[in-house]
Coordinates of C-alpha atoms and ligand atoms in Angstrom, one line a residue:
Chain A
M1 CA 121.7 112.9 123.4
N2 CA 124.0 110.0 122.9
F3 CA 125.8 109.1 119.7
K4 CA 123.7 106.1 118.9
K5 CA 120.5 108.1 118.9
L6 CA 122.2 110.7 116.6
L7 CA 123.0 107.9 114.2
T8 CA 119.4 106.9 113.9
R9 CA 118.0 110.3 113.2
P10 CA 116.6 110.7 109.6
E11 CA 118.8 113.6 108.7
F12 CA 122.0 112.0 109.9
G13 CA 123.0 110.7 106.4
A14 CA 122.4 114.1 104.8
F15 CA 124.4 115.9 107.5
V16 CA 127.4 113.7 106.9
A17 CA 127.1 114.1 103.1
A18 CA 126.9 117.9 103.5
V19 CA 130.1 118.0 105.5
G20 CA 131.8 115.7 103.0
I21 CA 130.7 117.8 100.0
F22 CA 131.8 121.0 101.8
V23 CA 135.2 119.5 102.5
F24 CA 135.4 118.3 98.9
F25 CA 134.8 121.7 97.3
A26 CA 136.9 123.5 99.9
A27 CA 139.8 121.3 98.9
V28 CA 139.4 121.4 95.1
A29 CA 138.0 124.9 94.7
G30 CA 138.8 126.5 98.0
E31 CA 139.6 130.1 96.9
G32 CA 136.3 130.7 95.1
F33 CA 134.1 128.4 97.1
L34 CA 135.2 129.6 100.5
S35 CA 135.1 133.3 99.7
I36 CA 132.4 135.4 101.2
S37 CA 130.7 136.0 97.8
G38 CA 131.1 132.3 97.0
T39 CA 129.5 131.3 100.3
I40 CA 126.6 133.7 99.8
N41 CA 126.2 132.5 96.3
Y42 CA 125.6 128.8 97.2
L43 CA 123.6 129.7 100.3
E44 CA 121.2 131.8 98.1
V45 CA 120.8 128.9 95.7
A46 CA 120.2 126.6 98.6
A47 CA 117.7 129.0 100.1
Q48 CA 115.6 129.1 97.0
V49 CA 115.2 125.4 96.9
G50 CA 115.1 125.2 100.7
I51 CA 112.1 127.5 101.1
L52 CA 110.2 125.0 99.1
A53 CA 111.9 121.8 100.4
V54 CA 111.1 122.3 104.1
S55 CA 107.3 122.5 103.5
V56 CA 107.4 119.8 100.8
S57 CA 109.2 117.6 103.3
L58 CA 106.3 118.0 105.8
L59 CA 103.8 117.1 103.1
M60 CA 105.9 114.1 102.2
I61 CA 106.1 112.9 105.8
A62 CA 102.3 113.2 105.8
G63 CA 102.4 110.8 102.8
E64 CA 101.6 113.1 99.9
F65 CA 103.4 114.9 97.0
D66 CA 102.9 118.3 95.5
L67 CA 104.2 118.5 92.0
S68 CA 102.5 121.8 91.4
V69 CA 104.8 124.1 93.5
G70 CA 106.9 124.9 90.4
S71 CA 103.9 126.1 88.4
M72 CA 102.7 127.9 91.5
I73 CA 105.9 130.0 91.4
G74 CA 105.2 131.1 87.8
A75 CA 101.6 131.8 88.5
S76 CA 102.2 133.8 91.7
G77 CA 104.9 135.8 90.0
M78 CA 102.7 136.7 87.1
I79 CA 99.7 137.5 89.3
I80 CA 101.8 140.1 91.1
A81 CA 103.4 141.4 88.0
L82 CA 100.2 141.8 86.1
A83 CA 98.3 143.2 89.1
V84 CA 100.9 145.9 89.6
T85 CA 101.8 146.8 86.0
Q86 CA 98.5 146.3 84.2
F87 CA 95.9 147.0 86.9
D88 CA 97.8 149.5 89.0
W89 CA 97.3 147.7 92.3
P90 CA 99.6 148.6 95.2
L91 CA 102.3 146.0 95.6
W92 CA 101.1 144.9 99.1
L93 CA 97.6 144.1 97.8
A94 CA 99.1 142.1 95.0
I95 CA 101.2 140.1 97.4
I96 CA 98.2 139.4 99.7
V97 CA 96.1 138.3 96.7
A98 CA 98.9 136.0 95.5
F99 CA 99.1 134.4 98.9
L100 CA 95.3 134.0 99.1
F101 CA 95.3 132.5 95.6
S102 CA 98.0 130.0 96.6
L103 CA 96.0 129.0 99.7
V104 CA 93.0 128.3 97.5
V105 CA 95.0 126.2 95.1
G106 CA 96.6 124.3 98.0
Y107 CA 93.2 123.7 99.5
V108 CA 91.7 122.5 96.2
N109 CA 94.7 120.1 95.7
G110 CA 94.3 118.7 99.2
W111 CA 90.5 118.5 99.0
L112 CA 90.7 116.6 95.7
V113 CA 93.3 114.2 97.0
I114 CA 91.1 113.4 100.1
K115 CA 87.8 113.2 98.2
T116 CA 88.9 111.3 95.2
R117 CA 91.4 109.1 97.1
L118 CA 93.6 109.3 94.0
P119 CA 97.3 109.5 94.6
S120 CA 98.4 113.1 95.1
F121 CA 101.1 112.5 92.5
I122 CA 98.3 112.4 89.8
I123 CA 96.2 115.2 91.2
T124 CA 99.1 117.6 91.5
L125 CA 100.6 116.5 88.2
A126 CA 97.3 117.7 86.7
S127 CA 97.4 121.0 88.7
M128 CA 101.0 121.5 87.6
F129 CA 99.9 121.5 83.9
L130 CA 96.8 123.4 84.6
L131 CA 98.4 126.2 86.6
R132 CA 101.3 126.5 84.1
G133 CA 98.9 126.5 81.1
L134 CA 96.6 129.0 82.6
T135 CA 99.4 131.3 83.6
I136 CA 100.8 131.3 80.0
G137 CA 97.3 131.6 78.5
F138 CA 96.1 134.5 80.7
T139 CA 99.4 136.4 80.5
L140 CA 99.3 136.3 76.7
L141 CA 95.7 137.3 76.7
I142 CA 96.4 140.4 78.8
T143 CA 99.8 141.5 77.7
N144 CA 100.8 139.6 74.5
V145 CA 104.2 138.8 76.0
T146 CA 105.2 136.1 78.5
R147 CA 107.4 138.3 80.6
A148 CA 106.8 141.4 82.7
S149 CA 109.6 143.6 83.9
G150 CA 110.3 146.9 85.4
L151 CA 108.7 146.0 88.7
G152 CA 111.6 147.4 90.8
T153 CA 110.1 150.9 91.0
Y154 CA 106.9 149.6 92.7
T155 CA 108.7 148.5 95.8
E156 CA 109.5 152.0 97.0
G157 CA 107.4 153.0 100.0
D158 CA 105.5 149.8 100.0
F159 CA 105.0 148.5 103.5
L160 CA 105.1 144.8 102.7
A161 CA 108.1 144.8 100.3
P162 CA 110.8 145.0 103.0
L163 CA 109.8 141.6 104.2
F164 CA 110.8 140.1 100.9
L165 CA 113.6 142.3 99.7
G166 CA 117.1 143.3 100.4
R167 CA 120.0 141.9 102.4
P168 CA 119.6 142.2 106.1
L169 CA 123.0 141.9 107.8
G170 CA 124.5 141.3 104.4
L171 CA 122.7 138.1 103.6
P172 CA 120.0 137.9 100.9
I173 CA 116.5 137.8 102.4
S174 CA 115.8 134.4 100.9
I175 CA 118.5 132.9 103.2
W176 CA 116.8 134.4 106.3
W177 CA 113.4 132.9 105.2
W178 CA 115.0 129.5 104.5
I179 CA 116.6 129.4 108.0
G180 CA 113.5 130.8 109.7
L181 CA 111.1 128.4 108.0
S182 CA 113.4 125.4 108.7
L183 CA 113.6 126.2 112.4
I184 CA 109.9 127.0 112.8
L185 CA 108.6 124.0 110.8
G186 CA 111.2 121.6 112.2
W187 CA 110.3 122.7 115.7
M188 CA 106.6 122.3 114.9
L189 CA 107.1 118.8 113.6
F190 CA 108.8 117.5 116.7
R191 CA 107.3 119.7 119.4
T192 CA 103.6 120.1 118.7
P193 CA 100.6 117.7 118.6
F194 CA 100.1 118.8 115.0
G195 CA 103.6 117.5 114.2
N196 CA 102.7 114.1 115.7
W197 CA 99.6 114.0 113.4
V198 CA 101.8 114.7 110.4
F199 CA 103.8 111.6 111.1
A200 CA 100.7 109.6 111.8
A201 CA 98.9 110.7 108.7
G202 CA 101.7 109.5 106.5
G203 CA 102.5 106.4 108.6
D204 CA 99.0 104.9 108.5
A205 CA 96.2 107.2 107.8
L206 CA 93.5 104.7 108.8
A207 CA 95.1 103.9 112.1
A208 CA 95.5 107.6 112.7
R209 CA 91.9 108.3 111.9
N210 CA 90.8 105.5 114.3
V211 CA 92.4 107.3 117.2
G212 CA 90.9 110.6 116.3
V213 CA 93.7 112.3 114.3
P214 CA 92.0 114.7 111.8
V215 CA 94.0 113.3 108.9
A216 CA 92.1 115.3 106.1
R217 CA 92.7 118.6 107.9
V218 CA 96.4 117.8 108.4
K219 CA 96.9 117.0 104.8
I220 CA 94.9 119.8 103.3
S221 CA 96.7 122.4 105.5
L222 CA 100.0 121.0 104.3
F223 CA 99.0 121.4 100.7
M224 CA 98.2 125.0 101.5
L225 CA 101.6 125.4 103.1
T226 CA 103.5 124.1 100.1
A227 CA 101.6 126.3 97.7
A228 CA 102.1 129.3 100.0
S229 CA 105.8 128.6 100.2
A230 CA 106.0 128.6 96.4
T231 CA 104.3 132.0 96.4
L232 CA 106.8 133.2 99.0
L233 CA 109.6 132.2 96.8
A234 CA 108.0 133.8 93.8
I235 CA 107.6 137.1 95.6
I236 CA 111.2 137.1 96.6
Q237 CA 112.3 136.4 93.1
V238 CA 110.0 139.0 91.5
L239 CA 111.2 141.7 93.9
D240 CA 114.8 140.8 93.5
T241 CA 114.9 140.7 89.7
G242 CA 112.1 143.2 89.1
S243 CA 110.6 140.8 86.6
A244 CA 108.3 137.8 86.3
D245 CA 108.2 135.1 83.7
V246 CA 105.5 132.6 83.0
L247 CA 108.0 129.7 82.9
R248 CA 109.7 130.6 86.2
G249 CA 109.9 127.7 88.7
E250 CA 110.0 124.9 86.2
Q251 CA 111.4 121.7 87.8
K252 CA 111.6 123.4 91.2
E253 CA 109.1 120.8 92.5
L254 CA 111.5 118.1 91.6
E255 CA 114.5 119.8 93.2
A256 CA 112.4 120.3 96.4
I257 CA 111.5 116.6 96.5
A258 CA 115.1 115.7 95.8
S259 CA 116.2 117.8 98.8
A260 CA 113.6 116.2 101.0
V261 CA 114.6 112.7 100.0
I262 CA 118.3 113.5 100.4
G263 CA 117.4 114.8 103.8
G264 CA 115.9 111.5 104.8
C265 CA 112.2 111.7 103.9
L266 CA 110.6 108.4 103.0
L267 CA 108.7 108.5 99.7
S268 CA 106.0 106.4 101.2
G269 CA 105.5 108.9 104.1
G270 CA 105.6 108.6 107.9
Y271 CA 109.2 109.3 108.2
G272 CA 111.6 112.2 107.6
S273 CA 112.8 115.5 108.9
V274 CA 112.4 119.2 108.1
Y275 CA 116.0 119.9 109.1
G276 CA 117.1 117.1 106.8
A277 CA 115.3 118.7 103.9
A278 CA 117.0 122.0 104.7
I279 CA 120.3 120.2 104.7
G280 CA 119.3 118.5 101.4
A281 CA 118.8 122.0 99.9
L282 CA 122.2 123.1 101.2
I283 CA 123.7 120.1 99.4
L284 CA 122.0 121.0 96.2
G285 CA 123.2 124.6 96.5
M286 CA 126.8 123.7 97.3
V287 CA 127.0 121.2 94.4
Q288 CA 125.4 123.6 91.9
E289 CA 127.6 126.5 92.8
G290 CA 130.6 124.5 93.8
I291 CA 130.9 123.1 90.3
V292 CA 131.3 126.6 88.9
F293 CA 134.6 127.0 90.9
T294 CA 136.0 123.7 89.7
R295 CA 137.3 122.9 86.2
I296 CA 134.3 120.6 85.7
S297 CA 131.7 122.1 83.3
T298 CA 128.4 123.0 85.0
D299 CA 126.6 120.9 82.4
W300 CA 127.3 118.0 84.7
F301 CA 125.3 119.3 87.5
R302 CA 122.1 117.3 86.8
A303 CA 124.1 114.1 86.4
V304 CA 125.8 114.7 89.8
L305 CA 122.4 115.5 91.3
G306 CA 120.9 112.3 90.0
G307 CA 123.8 110.2 91.3
M308 CA 123.5 111.9 94.7
L309 CA 119.8 111.3 94.9
L310 CA 120.3 107.6 94.2
A311 CA 123.1 107.4 96.8
A312 CA 121.0 109.2 99.3
V313 CA 118.1 106.9 98.9
L314 CA 120.3 103.9 99.4
L315 CA 122.1 105.3 102.4
N316 CA 118.9 106.5 104.1
N317 CA 117.2 103.1 103.5
Y318 CA 120.2 101.4 105.2
L319 CA 120.1 103.8 108.1
R320 CA 116.4 103.4 108.6
H321 CA 116.7 99.7 108.7
R322 CA 119.4 100.0 111.3
A323 CA 117.2 102.4 113.3
L324 CA 114.5 99.8 113.4
R325 CA 116.9 97.0 114.4
S326 CA 118.7 98.9 117.1
R327 CA 117.2 98.1 120.5
Chain B
M1 CA 74.9 93.4 137.5
D2 CA 73.9 95.1 134.3
P3 CA 75.8 94.5 131.1
I4 CA 78.0 97.3 129.9
I5 CA 77.4 96.3 126.3
K6 CA 74.3 94.6 124.9
L7 CA 73.6 93.7 121.3
E8 CA 70.3 92.5 120.2
G9 CA 69.5 91.1 116.8
I10 CA 72.5 92.6 115.1
S11 CA 73.0 91.9 111.4
K12 CA 75.5 93.3 108.9
Q13 CA 75.5 93.0 105.2
F14 CA 78.3 93.9 102.9
G15 CA 76.5 94.1 99.6
K16 CA 75.2 90.6 99.2
V17 CA 77.5 89.1 101.8
N18 CA 75.8 88.4 105.1
A19 CA 78.7 88.9 107.5
L20 CA 76.5 88.8 110.6
E21 CA 73.0 87.6 111.1
D22 CA 70.8 88.1 114.1
I23 CA 73.6 88.2 116.7
S24 CA 72.8 88.9 120.4
F25 CA 75.7 89.5 122.7
Q26 CA 76.4 90.8 126.2
L27 CA 79.5 92.0 128.0
F28 CA 79.7 92.6 131.8
P29 CA 82.3 94.6 133.7
G30 CA 85.2 92.5 134.9
E31 CA 84.3 89.7 132.4
V32 CA 86.5 88.1 129.8
H33 CA 84.2 87.3 126.9
C34 CA 85.8 85.2 124.3
L35 CA 84.6 85.4 120.7
L36 CA 85.5 82.3 118.8
G37 CA 85.0 81.1 115.3
D38 CA 86.8 80.0 112.1
N39 CA 88.1 82.3 109.4
G40 CA 85.4 84.5 108.0
A41 CA 83.0 83.7 110.8
G42 CA 82.3 87.4 111.4
K43 CA 84.4 88.1 114.5
S44 CA 86.1 91.1 113.2
T45 CA 82.9 92.5 111.7
L46 CA 81.2 92.2 115.1
I47 CA 83.9 94.1 117.0
K48 CA 84.1 96.7 114.2
I49 CA 80.4 97.4 114.9
L50 CA 81.3 97.7 118.6
S51 CA 84.2 100.0 117.9
G52 CA 82.4 102.4 115.6
V53 CA 84.1 101.3 112.3
H54 CA 80.9 99.8 110.8
R55 CA 77.3 100.6 111.5
P56 CA 75.0 97.6 111.9
S57 CA 72.5 97.0 109.1
R58 CA 69.8 96.0 111.7
G59 CA 69.6 95.5 115.4
E60 CA 70.1 97.3 118.6
F61 CA 73.3 98.4 120.3
L62 CA 73.1 99.4 124.0
F63 CA 76.0 100.8 125.9
E64 CA 75.4 101.1 129.7
G65 CA 71.7 100.5 129.0
K66 CA 71.3 103.3 126.5
P67 CA 71.0 102.9 122.7
V68 CA 74.0 104.2 120.8
H69 CA 74.8 105.0 117.2
L70 CA 78.5 105.2 116.7
D71 CA 79.8 107.3 113.8
S72 CA 83.5 106.9 114.3
P73 CA 86.1 104.9 116.2
R74 CA 87.0 108.1 118.0
Q75 CA 83.4 108.3 119.4
A76 CA 83.6 104.8 120.7
L77 CA 87.0 105.6 122.2
D78 CA 85.7 108.6 124.0
M79 CA 82.9 106.5 125.5
G80 CA 85.4 104.0 126.8
I81 CA 85.4 101.3 124.2
A82 CA 89.0 100.8 123.2
T83 CA 89.9 98.4 120.4
V84 CA 93.2 96.9 119.5
F85 CA 92.6 95.9 115.9
Q86 CA 93.9 92.8 114.3
D87 CA 96.4 94.8 112.2
L88 CA 97.4 96.5 115.5
A89 CA 97.2 100.0 114.1
M90 CA 100.5 101.1 115.5
L91 CA 102.8 103.3 113.5
S92 CA 106.0 101.4 113.5
L93 CA 108.3 104.3 112.5
M94 CA 107.0 106.5 115.3
S95 CA 108.3 106.3 118.8
I96 CA 106.5 104.3 121.5
T97 CA 105.6 107.6 123.4
R98 CA 104.2 109.2 120.3
N99 CA 102.1 106.1 119.5
F100 CA 100.9 105.9 123.1
F101 CA 99.6 109.4 123.1
L102 CA 98.6 109.7 119.4
G103 CA 95.3 111.6 119.1
R104 CA 95.4 112.5 122.8
E105 CA 98.7 114.4 123.1
P106 CA 99.4 116.0 126.4
K107 CA 99.8 119.7 125.9
K108 CA 101.7 122.5 127.6
R109 CA 101.3 126.1 126.6
L110 CA 104.1 128.3 125.3
G111 CA 102.4 131.7 124.9
P112 CA 99.7 131.2 122.3
V113 CA 101.2 127.9 121.0
Q114 CA 100.2 124.4 122.2
L115 CA 103.2 122.2 122.6
F116 CA 103.4 118.4 122.8
D117 CA 104.6 117.8 126.3
A118 CA 107.2 115.2 125.4
T119 CA 108.8 114.8 128.8
Y120 CA 105.5 114.2 130.5
A121 CA 104.4 111.8 127.7
A122 CA 107.6 109.8 128.0
R123 CA 107.3 109.5 131.8
I124 CA 103.7 108.3 131.7
T125 CA 104.5 105.8 128.9
E126 CA 107.4 104.3 130.8
E127 CA 105.3 104.3 134.0
E128 CA 102.3 102.6 132.4
L129 CA 104.4 100.0 130.7
R130 CA 106.3 99.2 133.9
K131 CA 102.9 98.7 135.6
I132 CA 102.1 95.9 133.3
G133 CA 105.5 94.5 133.6
I134 CA 107.3 95.7 130.5
K135 CA 110.7 97.4 130.8
I136 CA 111.4 99.7 127.9
R137 CA 115.0 100.9 127.7
D138 CA 113.9 104.0 125.9
A139 CA 110.4 105.1 125.2
D140 CA 111.8 107.2 122.3
Q141 CA 112.6 104.1 120.2
P142 CA 110.4 103.3 117.3
V143 CA 107.5 100.9 117.8
G144 CA 109.0 98.9 114.9
T145 CA 111.8 97.7 117.2
L146 CA 109.3 96.0 119.6
S147 CA 108.3 92.4 119.4
G148 CA 104.7 91.5 118.6
G149 CA 103.9 90.8 122.2
E150 CA 105.4 94.1 123.4
R151 CA 103.3 96.0 120.8
Q152 CA 100.2 94.3 122.1
A153 CA 101.3 95.3 125.6
V154 CA 101.7 99.0 124.6
A155 CA 98.3 99.0 122.9
I156 CA 96.6 97.4 126.0
A157 CA 98.4 99.7 128.4
R158 CA 97.3 102.7 126.3
A159 CA 93.7 101.6 126.4
V160 CA 93.8 101.0 130.2
Y161 CA 95.6 104.3 130.8
F162 CA 92.9 106.3 128.9
G163 CA 90.2 104.8 131.0
A164 CA 88.7 102.1 128.8
K165 CA 85.6 100.4 130.3
V166 CA 85.6 97.9 127.4
L167 CA 88.8 96.5 125.9
I168 CA 88.4 94.7 122.6
L169 CA 91.4 92.6 121.4
D170 CA 91.2 91.1 117.9
E171 CA 93.5 88.0 117.8
P172 CA 96.2 89.5 120.0
T173 CA 97.9 86.2 120.4
S174 CA 97.7 84.8 116.9
A175 CA 101.1 86.0 115.7
L176 CA 102.9 85.3 118.9
G177 CA 105.1 82.6 120.2
V178 CA 104.1 80.6 123.2
K179 CA 105.8 82.7 125.9
E180 CA 104.6 86.0 124.4
A181 CA 101.1 84.7 124.1
A182 CA 101.1 83.7 127.7
V183 CA 102.2 87.2 128.7
V184 CA 99.4 88.8 126.6
L185 CA 96.9 86.4 128.4
K186 CA 98.3 87.7 131.6
Y187 CA 97.5 91.3 130.5
I188 CA 94.0 90.2 129.7
V189 CA 93.5 88.9 133.3
Q190 CA 95.1 92.1 134.7
S191 CA 92.6 94.2 132.8
K192 CA 89.7 92.1 133.9
L193 CA 90.7 92.4 137.5
K194 CA 90.6 96.2 137.1
G195 CA 86.9 95.8 136.3
I196 CA 87.3 96.3 132.6
G197 CA 85.1 94.2 130.3
V198 CA 87.3 92.4 127.8
I199 CA 86.3 91.0 124.5
F200 CA 89.0 88.5 123.4
I201 CA 88.9 87.2 119.9
T202 CA 90.9 84.2 119.0
H203 CA 91.1 81.1 116.9
N204 CA 92.8 79.3 119.7
V205 CA 90.5 77.5 122.1
H206 CA 93.3 76.9 124.5
H207 CA 94.1 80.5 124.8
A208 CA 90.4 81.3 125.2
W209 CA 89.9 78.6 127.8
A210 CA 92.9 79.8 129.8
V211 CA 91.3 83.2 130.6
G212 CA 87.7 83.2 129.4
D213 CA 84.6 83.6 131.6
T214 CA 82.1 83.4 128.8
F215 CA 82.3 82.1 125.3
T216 CA 80.4 83.0 122.1
V217 CA 81.0 80.9 119.1
L218 CA 80.3 82.4 115.6
N219 CA 80.0 80.3 112.5
R220 CA 79.4 81.9 109.1
G221 CA 77.9 85.0 110.6
R222 CA 75.6 83.2 113.0
S223 CA 75.9 82.6 116.7
Y224 CA 76.0 79.1 118.1
G225 CA 75.2 80.7 121.4
T226 CA 76.9 82.0 124.5
F227 CA 78.2 79.7 127.1
K228 CA 79.4 80.3 130.7
R229 CA 82.6 78.6 131.6
E230 CA 80.7 76.3 134.0
E231 CA 78.2 75.2 131.3
T232 CA 80.7 73.9 128.8
H233 CA 84.2 72.5 128.3
R234 CA 87.0 73.0 126.0
E235 CA 86.3 70.1 123.6
N236 CA 82.7 71.4 123.2
L237 CA 84.0 74.7 122.0
L238 CA 86.5 73.1 119.7
Q239 CA 83.8 71.0 118.2
M240 CA 81.5 74.0 117.6
M241 CA 84.3 76.1 116.1
A242 CA 85.3 73.5 113.6
G243 CA 81.7 73.0 112.7
G244 CA 81.8 69.5 114.4
E245 CA 82.2 67.1 111.5
E246 CA 85.9 67.7 110.7
L247 CA 86.9 67.1 114.2
D248 CA 84.9 63.9 114.6
E249 CA 86.8 62.7 111.5
L250 CA 90.1 63.6 113.0
A251 CA 89.2 61.7 116.1
V252 CA 88.2 58.6 114.1
E253 CA 91.5 58.8 112.2
L254 CA 93.5 59.1 115.4
D255 CA 91.5 56.2 116.7
L256 CA 92.4 54.1 113.7
I257 CA 96.1 54.9 114.0
S258 CA 96.1 54.1 117.6
K259 CA 94.7 50.7 116.9
R260 CA 97.4 50.0 114.4
D261 CA 100.2 51.8 116.2
P262 CA 99.6 52.9 119.7
G263 CA 103.1 54.4 120.0
Q264 CA 102.7 56.7 117.0
A265 CA 99.2 57.9 118.1
G266 CA 100.5 58.8 121.4
E267 CA 103.3 60.8 119.8
I268 CA 100.9 62.7 117.6
E269 CA 98.6 63.5 120.5
H270 CA 101.6 64.7 122.5
R271 CA 102.8 66.8 119.6
M272 CA 99.3 68.3 119.1
A273 CA 99.0 69.1 122.8
K274 CA 102.3 70.8 122.8
E275 CA 101.5 72.7 119.7
L276 CA 98.2 73.9 121.0
E277 CA 99.1 74.6 124.6
Ligands
ATP401 N1 84.5 95.5 104.4 C1 84.0 94.4 103.9 N2 83.4 94.3 102.7 C2 82.9 93.2 102.2 N3 82.9 92.0 102.9 C3 83.5 92.0 104.1 C4 84.1 93.2 104.7 N4 84.5 92.8 105.9 C5 84.3 91.5 106.1 N5 83.7 91.0 105.0 C6 83.2 89.6 104.9 O1 82.5 89.3 106.0 C7 82.8 88.0 106.4 C8 83.2 88.0 107.9 O2 84.5 88.5 107.9 P1 85.3 88.8 109.2 O3 86.5 89.6 108.9 O4 84.4 89.4 110.2 O5 85.7 87.4 109.7 P2 86.7 86.9 110.9 O6 85.8 86.0 111.8 O7 87.2 88.1 111.6 O8 87.8 86.1 110.2 P3 89.4 86.0 110.6 O9 89.4 84.9 111.6 O10 89.9 85.5 109.3 O11 89.9 87.3 111.0 C9 83.8 87.4 105.4 O12 83.1 86.7 104.5 C10 84.4 88.6 104.8 O13 84.8 88.4 103.5
MG402 MG1 89.2 88.9 111.9

């Protein structure tokens, strides 16, 4: 691949930014930031956003939003916690049920978006509130508290738990999932017919339908994917901390969208990159953890994030226009 | 020879709007059939019926002699009716190759997974475009980098490659400059010579006259009739398209000017001819 082609890839801007930010923190906070524990720290934060961001980016390329993934994290976590602690289910069964639940929620989100033709922003905003409210309501109804803890003991001997727990080769499992999902989904986007349909569904749904692309099926399956990735993250968190909280995952949907946008996804759909979203998550992780090692107070993180997002949108817009002009 | 497409007594209502009324229409293999008419005449509506986007309210639609009821554009496409819609229906941020094969991706297997065969797709795309005389530096570049004429070319090449028997083009030349329009007209003739029946929609009588074998003129949803090239001439078509009167008026005005100022009239006529040609 020649250099000019590299320049026009959607994730190019994010890649350059990631290198720049790494160099910046290495220079101002080298000792802590570059240490092994520092590296694992920011990679783990990045992984938690990244697991969501890579599937959210696919959905955005297909032209839709999912604002309900944050609430889905809280809901899945509580489903597992309650099933195990209150109803004595084996952990593996709780995990499977949580995944099934997320697939149903994703399906309903997608189905409503297709049937009502309302913007997915509105539909999933509604499901964001609904899911969060129902999670809080049912949890209080069953337990009288909004937290469940002491889940750590249930992982022993469970055959599914090792998939979501521990530190293979010294790295937290979330990092492995983040890398694995990025590679698989990124590969799917560029190398399979389904990936082609994702671009087409977001670029011009009507034109895509006219040549026989099953647009509804593509979109609905991506809503199911984003919901399932939220559940995946919830499981990892629950097993790692041994606890679940009804408020867990709040604002994660926005961080995931921010990562996807920093990674080159177009808000209007039809353009973007899974790898870009993964790099966007890496940037978020590096900034959030990097600030800790500097003398800057971490309270500034959101301001930095906001500024970066704005800069990313402007940069990516510029690069995309260049890509369309280059002949 | 039997017509490949035959419409009889086709009408289409949108609520209270009669977009088409009692239209009869035939298309033969290897024929360029021009569909003419002013804005809102019903041209796009007619071809949307042919391409499976709309269902007719009344009337009969025969394809290769058999009645058909199309439920989707994909169904029409699979039968061999390929349409290049007015809004072009290309995804400008997607590569030429991906656009070319959208909905019909060539596949190769990797174990249980079906992969998009990108190398094969790129090769065919470049080959097919070369056949109609377009040299693309890189089939991976986004369609948005192509000119309007090149996009039409890609759309036409795609239809031909996938074995269209009928090629419908909705105003393919309207947004193009003179040279590019001429190139698109050339593609129309190339397709016709392959035995494809072409339906060519245009506002521009001169473009129609350059390539057409048969002409159907629509006006406010009704047909003025179908004319063979031998049976009519260009001015006749112009007259019908404009509904007659306006053009007569224009002629009178020109006549008046020429009496007052022969030089200026000549110049106007020259300019119009250049504009239209
Ligand atoms: N989907 C629709 N709903 C309601 N009315 C429609 C619809 N499509 C077309 N019409 C109406 O039907 C009539 C014919 O429209 P059509 O688009 O077929 O004209 P046209 O000949 O293609 O015009 P143009 O040259 O501007 O493309 C117009 O009055 C138009 O407003
Ligand atoms: Mg039209």
